[in-house]
PDB file of C-alpha atoms in Angstrom:
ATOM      1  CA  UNK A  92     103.134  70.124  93.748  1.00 85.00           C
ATOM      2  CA  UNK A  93     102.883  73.808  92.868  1.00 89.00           C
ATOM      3  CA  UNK A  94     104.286  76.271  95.117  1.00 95.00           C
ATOM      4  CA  UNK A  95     102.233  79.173  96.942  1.00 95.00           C
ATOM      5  CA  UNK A  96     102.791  81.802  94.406  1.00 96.00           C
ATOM      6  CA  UNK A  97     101.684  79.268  91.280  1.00 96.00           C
ATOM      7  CA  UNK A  98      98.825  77.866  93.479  1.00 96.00           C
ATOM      8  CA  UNK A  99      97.677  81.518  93.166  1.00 97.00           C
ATOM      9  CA  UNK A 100      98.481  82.361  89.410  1.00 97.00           C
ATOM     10  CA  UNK A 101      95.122  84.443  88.177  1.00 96.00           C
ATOM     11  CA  UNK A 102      94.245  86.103  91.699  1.00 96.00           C
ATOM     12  CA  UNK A 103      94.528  89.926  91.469  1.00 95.00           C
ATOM     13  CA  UNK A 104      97.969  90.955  92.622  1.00 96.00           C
ATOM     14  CA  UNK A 105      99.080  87.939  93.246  1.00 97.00           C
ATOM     15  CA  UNK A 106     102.479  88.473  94.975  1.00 97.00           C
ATOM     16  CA  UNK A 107     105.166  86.216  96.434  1.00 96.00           C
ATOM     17  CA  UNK A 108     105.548  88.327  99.825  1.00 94.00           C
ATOM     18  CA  UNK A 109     107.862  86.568 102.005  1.00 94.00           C
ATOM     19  CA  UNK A 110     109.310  82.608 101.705  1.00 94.00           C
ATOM     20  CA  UNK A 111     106.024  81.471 103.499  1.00 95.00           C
ATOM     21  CA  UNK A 112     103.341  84.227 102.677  1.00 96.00           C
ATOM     22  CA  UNK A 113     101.637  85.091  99.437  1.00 97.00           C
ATOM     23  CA  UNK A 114      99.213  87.402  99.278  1.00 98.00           C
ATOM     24  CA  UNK A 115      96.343  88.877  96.693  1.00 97.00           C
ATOM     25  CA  UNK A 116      92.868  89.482  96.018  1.00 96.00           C
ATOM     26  CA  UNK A 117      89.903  86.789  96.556  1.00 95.00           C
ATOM     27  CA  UNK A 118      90.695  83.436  95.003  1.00 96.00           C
ATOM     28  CA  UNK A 119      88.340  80.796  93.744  1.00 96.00           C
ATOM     29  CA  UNK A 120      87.539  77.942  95.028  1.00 96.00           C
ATOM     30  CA  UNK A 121      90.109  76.179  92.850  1.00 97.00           C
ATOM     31  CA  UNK A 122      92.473  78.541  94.384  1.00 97.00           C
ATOM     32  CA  UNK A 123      92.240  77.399  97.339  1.00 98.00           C
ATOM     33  CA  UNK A 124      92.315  73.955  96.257  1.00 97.00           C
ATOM     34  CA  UNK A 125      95.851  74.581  94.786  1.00 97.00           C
ATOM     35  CA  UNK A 126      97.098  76.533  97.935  1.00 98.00           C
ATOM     36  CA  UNK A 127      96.399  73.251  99.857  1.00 98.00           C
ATOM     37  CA  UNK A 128      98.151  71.212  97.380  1.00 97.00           C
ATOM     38  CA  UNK A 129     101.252  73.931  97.658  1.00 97.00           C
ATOM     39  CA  UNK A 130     101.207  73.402 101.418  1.00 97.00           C
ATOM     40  CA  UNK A 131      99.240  76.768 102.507  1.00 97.00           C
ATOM     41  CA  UNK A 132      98.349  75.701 106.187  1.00 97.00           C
ATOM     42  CA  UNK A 133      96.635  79.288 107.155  1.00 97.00           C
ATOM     43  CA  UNK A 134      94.409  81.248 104.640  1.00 98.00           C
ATOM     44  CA  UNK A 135      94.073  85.210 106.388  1.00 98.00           C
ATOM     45  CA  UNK A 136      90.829  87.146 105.025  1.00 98.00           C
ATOM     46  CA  UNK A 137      90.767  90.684 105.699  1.00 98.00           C
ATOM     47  CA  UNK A 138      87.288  91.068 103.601  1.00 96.00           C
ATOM     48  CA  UNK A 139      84.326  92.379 105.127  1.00 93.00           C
ATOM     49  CA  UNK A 140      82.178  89.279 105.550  1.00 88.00           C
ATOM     50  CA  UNK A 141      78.853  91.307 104.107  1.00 89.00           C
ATOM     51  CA  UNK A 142      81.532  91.276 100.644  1.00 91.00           C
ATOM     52  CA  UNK A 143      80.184  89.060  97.880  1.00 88.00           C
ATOM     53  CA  UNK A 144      82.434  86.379  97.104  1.00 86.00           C
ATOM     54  CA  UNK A 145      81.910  83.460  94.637  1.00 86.00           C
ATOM     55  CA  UNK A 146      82.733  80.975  97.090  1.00 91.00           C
ATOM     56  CA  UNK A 147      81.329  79.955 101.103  1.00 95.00           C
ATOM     57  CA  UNK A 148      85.473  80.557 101.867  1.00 95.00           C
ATOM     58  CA  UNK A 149      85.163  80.033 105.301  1.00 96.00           C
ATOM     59  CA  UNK A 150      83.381  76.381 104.480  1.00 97.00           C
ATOM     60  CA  UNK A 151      85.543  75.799 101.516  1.00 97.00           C
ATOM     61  CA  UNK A 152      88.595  76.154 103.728  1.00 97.00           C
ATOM     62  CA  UNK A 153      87.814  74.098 106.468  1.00 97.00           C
ATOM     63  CA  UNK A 154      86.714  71.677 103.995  1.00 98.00           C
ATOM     64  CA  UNK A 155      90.129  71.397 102.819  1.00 98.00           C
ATOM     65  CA  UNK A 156      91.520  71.262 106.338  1.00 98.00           C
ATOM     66  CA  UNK A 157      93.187  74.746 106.310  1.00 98.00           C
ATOM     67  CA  UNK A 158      92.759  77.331 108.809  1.00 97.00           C
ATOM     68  CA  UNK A 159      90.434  80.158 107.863  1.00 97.00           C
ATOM     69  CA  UNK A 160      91.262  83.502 109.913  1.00 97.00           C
ATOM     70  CA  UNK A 161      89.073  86.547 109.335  1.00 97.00           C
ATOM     71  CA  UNK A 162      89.920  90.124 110.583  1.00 97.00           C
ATOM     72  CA  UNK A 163      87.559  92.477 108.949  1.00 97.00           C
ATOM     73  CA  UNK A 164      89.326  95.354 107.230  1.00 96.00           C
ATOM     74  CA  UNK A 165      86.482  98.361 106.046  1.00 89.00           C
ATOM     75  CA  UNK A 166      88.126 101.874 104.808  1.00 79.00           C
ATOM     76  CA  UNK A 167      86.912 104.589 107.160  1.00 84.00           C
ATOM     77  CA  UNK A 168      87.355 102.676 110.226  1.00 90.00           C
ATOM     78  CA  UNK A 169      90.457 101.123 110.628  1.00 95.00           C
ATOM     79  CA  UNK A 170      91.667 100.681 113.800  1.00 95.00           C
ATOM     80  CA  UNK A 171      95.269  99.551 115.741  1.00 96.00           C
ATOM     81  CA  UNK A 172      92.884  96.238 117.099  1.00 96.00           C
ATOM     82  CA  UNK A 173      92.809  95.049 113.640  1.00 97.00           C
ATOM     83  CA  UNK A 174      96.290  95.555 112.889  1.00 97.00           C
ATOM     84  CA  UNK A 175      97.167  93.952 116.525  1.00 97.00           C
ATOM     85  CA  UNK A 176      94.868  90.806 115.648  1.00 97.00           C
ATOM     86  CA  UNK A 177      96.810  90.090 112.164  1.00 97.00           C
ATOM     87  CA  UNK A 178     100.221  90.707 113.217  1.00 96.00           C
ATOM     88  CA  UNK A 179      99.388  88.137 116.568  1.00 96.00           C
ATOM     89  CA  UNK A 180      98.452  85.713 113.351  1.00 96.00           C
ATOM     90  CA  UNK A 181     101.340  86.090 111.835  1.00 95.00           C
ATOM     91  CA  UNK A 182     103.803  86.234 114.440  1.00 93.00           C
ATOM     92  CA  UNK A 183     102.357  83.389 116.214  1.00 88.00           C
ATOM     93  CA  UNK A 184     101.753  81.262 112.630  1.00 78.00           C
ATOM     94  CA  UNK A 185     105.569  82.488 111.099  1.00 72.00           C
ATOM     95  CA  UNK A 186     106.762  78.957 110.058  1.00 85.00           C
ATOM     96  CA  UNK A 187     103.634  78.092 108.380  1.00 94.00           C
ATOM     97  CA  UNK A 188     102.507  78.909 104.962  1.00 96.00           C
ATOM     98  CA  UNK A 189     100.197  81.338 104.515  1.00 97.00           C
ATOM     99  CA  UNK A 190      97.839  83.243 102.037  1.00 98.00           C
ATOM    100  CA  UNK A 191      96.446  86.446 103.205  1.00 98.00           C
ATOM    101  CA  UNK A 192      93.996  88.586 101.040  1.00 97.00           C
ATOM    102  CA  UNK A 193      91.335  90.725 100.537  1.00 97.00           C
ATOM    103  CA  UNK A 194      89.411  91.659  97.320  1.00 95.00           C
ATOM    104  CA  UNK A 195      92.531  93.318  95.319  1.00 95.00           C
ATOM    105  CA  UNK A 196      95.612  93.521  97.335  1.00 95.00           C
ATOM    106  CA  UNK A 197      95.330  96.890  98.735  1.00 96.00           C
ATOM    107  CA  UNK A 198      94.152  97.021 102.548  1.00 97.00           C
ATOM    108  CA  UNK A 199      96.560  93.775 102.763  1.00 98.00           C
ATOM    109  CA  UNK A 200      99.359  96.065 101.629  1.00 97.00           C
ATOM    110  CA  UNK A 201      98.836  98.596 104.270  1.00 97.00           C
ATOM    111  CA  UNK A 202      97.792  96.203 107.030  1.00 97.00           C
ATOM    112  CA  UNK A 203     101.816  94.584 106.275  1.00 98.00           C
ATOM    113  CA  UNK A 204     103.611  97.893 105.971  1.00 98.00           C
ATOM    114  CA  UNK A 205     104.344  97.334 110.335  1.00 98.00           C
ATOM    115  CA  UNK A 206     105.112  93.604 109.824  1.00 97.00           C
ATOM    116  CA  UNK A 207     107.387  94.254 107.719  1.00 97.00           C
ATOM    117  CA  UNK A 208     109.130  97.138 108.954  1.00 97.00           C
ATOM    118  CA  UNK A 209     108.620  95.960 113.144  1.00 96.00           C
ATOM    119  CA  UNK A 210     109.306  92.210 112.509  1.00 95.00           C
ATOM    120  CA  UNK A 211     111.337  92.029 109.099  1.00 95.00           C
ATOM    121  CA  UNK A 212     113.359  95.281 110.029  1.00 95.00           C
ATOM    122  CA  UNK A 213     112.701  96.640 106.301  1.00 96.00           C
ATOM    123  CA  UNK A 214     112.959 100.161 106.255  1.00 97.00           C
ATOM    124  CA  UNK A 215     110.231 102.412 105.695  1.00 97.00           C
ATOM    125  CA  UNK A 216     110.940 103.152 101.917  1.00 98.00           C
ATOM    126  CA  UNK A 217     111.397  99.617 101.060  1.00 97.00           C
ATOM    127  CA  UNK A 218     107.840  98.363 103.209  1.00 98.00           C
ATOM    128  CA  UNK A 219     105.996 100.730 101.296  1.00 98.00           C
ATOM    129  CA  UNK A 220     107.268  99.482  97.815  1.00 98.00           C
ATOM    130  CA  UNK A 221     106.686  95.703  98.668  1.00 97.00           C
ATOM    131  CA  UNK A 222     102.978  96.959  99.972  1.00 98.00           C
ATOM    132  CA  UNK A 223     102.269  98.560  96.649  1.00 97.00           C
ATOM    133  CA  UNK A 224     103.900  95.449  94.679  1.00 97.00           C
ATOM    134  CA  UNK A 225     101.322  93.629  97.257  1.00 97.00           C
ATOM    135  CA  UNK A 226      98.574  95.916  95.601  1.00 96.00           C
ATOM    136  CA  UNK A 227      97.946  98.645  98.001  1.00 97.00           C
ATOM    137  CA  UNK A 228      97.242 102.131  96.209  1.00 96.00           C
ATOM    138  CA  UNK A 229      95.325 104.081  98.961  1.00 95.00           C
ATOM    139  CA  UNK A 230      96.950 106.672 101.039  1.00 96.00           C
ATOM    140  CA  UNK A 231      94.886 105.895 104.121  1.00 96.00           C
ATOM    141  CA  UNK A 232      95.946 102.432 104.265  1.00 97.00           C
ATOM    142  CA  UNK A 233      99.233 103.153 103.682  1.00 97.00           C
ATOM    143  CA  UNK A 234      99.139 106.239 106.566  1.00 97.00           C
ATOM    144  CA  UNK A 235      97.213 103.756 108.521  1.00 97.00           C
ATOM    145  CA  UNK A 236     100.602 100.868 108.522  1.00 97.00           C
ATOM    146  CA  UNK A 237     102.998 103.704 108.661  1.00 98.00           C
ATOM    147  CA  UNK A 238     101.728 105.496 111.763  1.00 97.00           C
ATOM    148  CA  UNK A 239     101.270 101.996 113.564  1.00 98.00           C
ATOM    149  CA  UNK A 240     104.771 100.768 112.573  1.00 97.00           C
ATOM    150  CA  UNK A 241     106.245 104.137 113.362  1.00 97.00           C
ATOM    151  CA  UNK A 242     104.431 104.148 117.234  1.00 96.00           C
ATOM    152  CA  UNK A 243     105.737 100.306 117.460  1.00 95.00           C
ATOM    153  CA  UNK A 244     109.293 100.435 115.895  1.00 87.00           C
ATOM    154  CA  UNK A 245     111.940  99.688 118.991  1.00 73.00           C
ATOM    155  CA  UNK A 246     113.920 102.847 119.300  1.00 52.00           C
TER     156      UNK A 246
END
């Protein structure tokens, strides 16, 4: 049985996030067969559903018996409902394995900046290098997890 992060080897960015949450960009449909194989109980898609993919994902999910979760994540109009509606999936889905993506790796980097600096208690430096390692390289995502996780933070 391979584990999450091998399940994934040849999605962009693939990246080993947490014990039970690999991210990336879109996988195949063999992906996604893997990620079942590996245990993945949740797959998170932050894609814009009008995105062209290779592969009906929702279908091919549920096909596998895998929960399919999409929050749609478009530059220019992010909002703190979005970020609310992924961190509720993985607060509420922590135990489980998990594979959350969009095309490349970058919006899922900034939309995990305030999980991992509200819920994992990483500091701000060190959620901003794991969200690049995750694949995120624009400055408005990245201002967009900071200034969430910064209004959230417990004092």
């Amino acid at each position: 049985m391979p584990t999450l992060l091998e399940a994934i080897t040849g999605v962009p960015n693939a990246c080993q996030a947490l014990p039970n949450l690999v991210t990336g960009g879109q996988p195949t449909a063999s992906h996604l067969q893997q990620l079942k194989s590996a245990g993945a109980e949740i797959i998170l898609d932050i894609r814009d559903p009008m995105e062209p993919r290779s592969v009906d994902e929702p279908a091919a999910v549920r096909s596998l018996g895998m929960e399919y979760v999409s929050i749609p994540v478009v530059a220019g109009a992010l909002s703190d409902d979005q970020l609310d509606q992924i961190l509720t999936v993985l607060r509420g889905r922590a135990a489980k394995k998990v594979f959350f993506h969009c095309a490349s790796g970058n919006r899922v980097g900034g939309a995990l900046i305030p999980y991992f600096m509200v819920d994992q208690k990483m500091e701000e430096e060190d959620a901003v290098q794991m969200a690049m390692r995750i694949g995120m390289r624009s400055a408005e995502l990245m201002e967009w997890g900071l200034d969430y996780a910064r209004r959230h933070q417990e004092d």
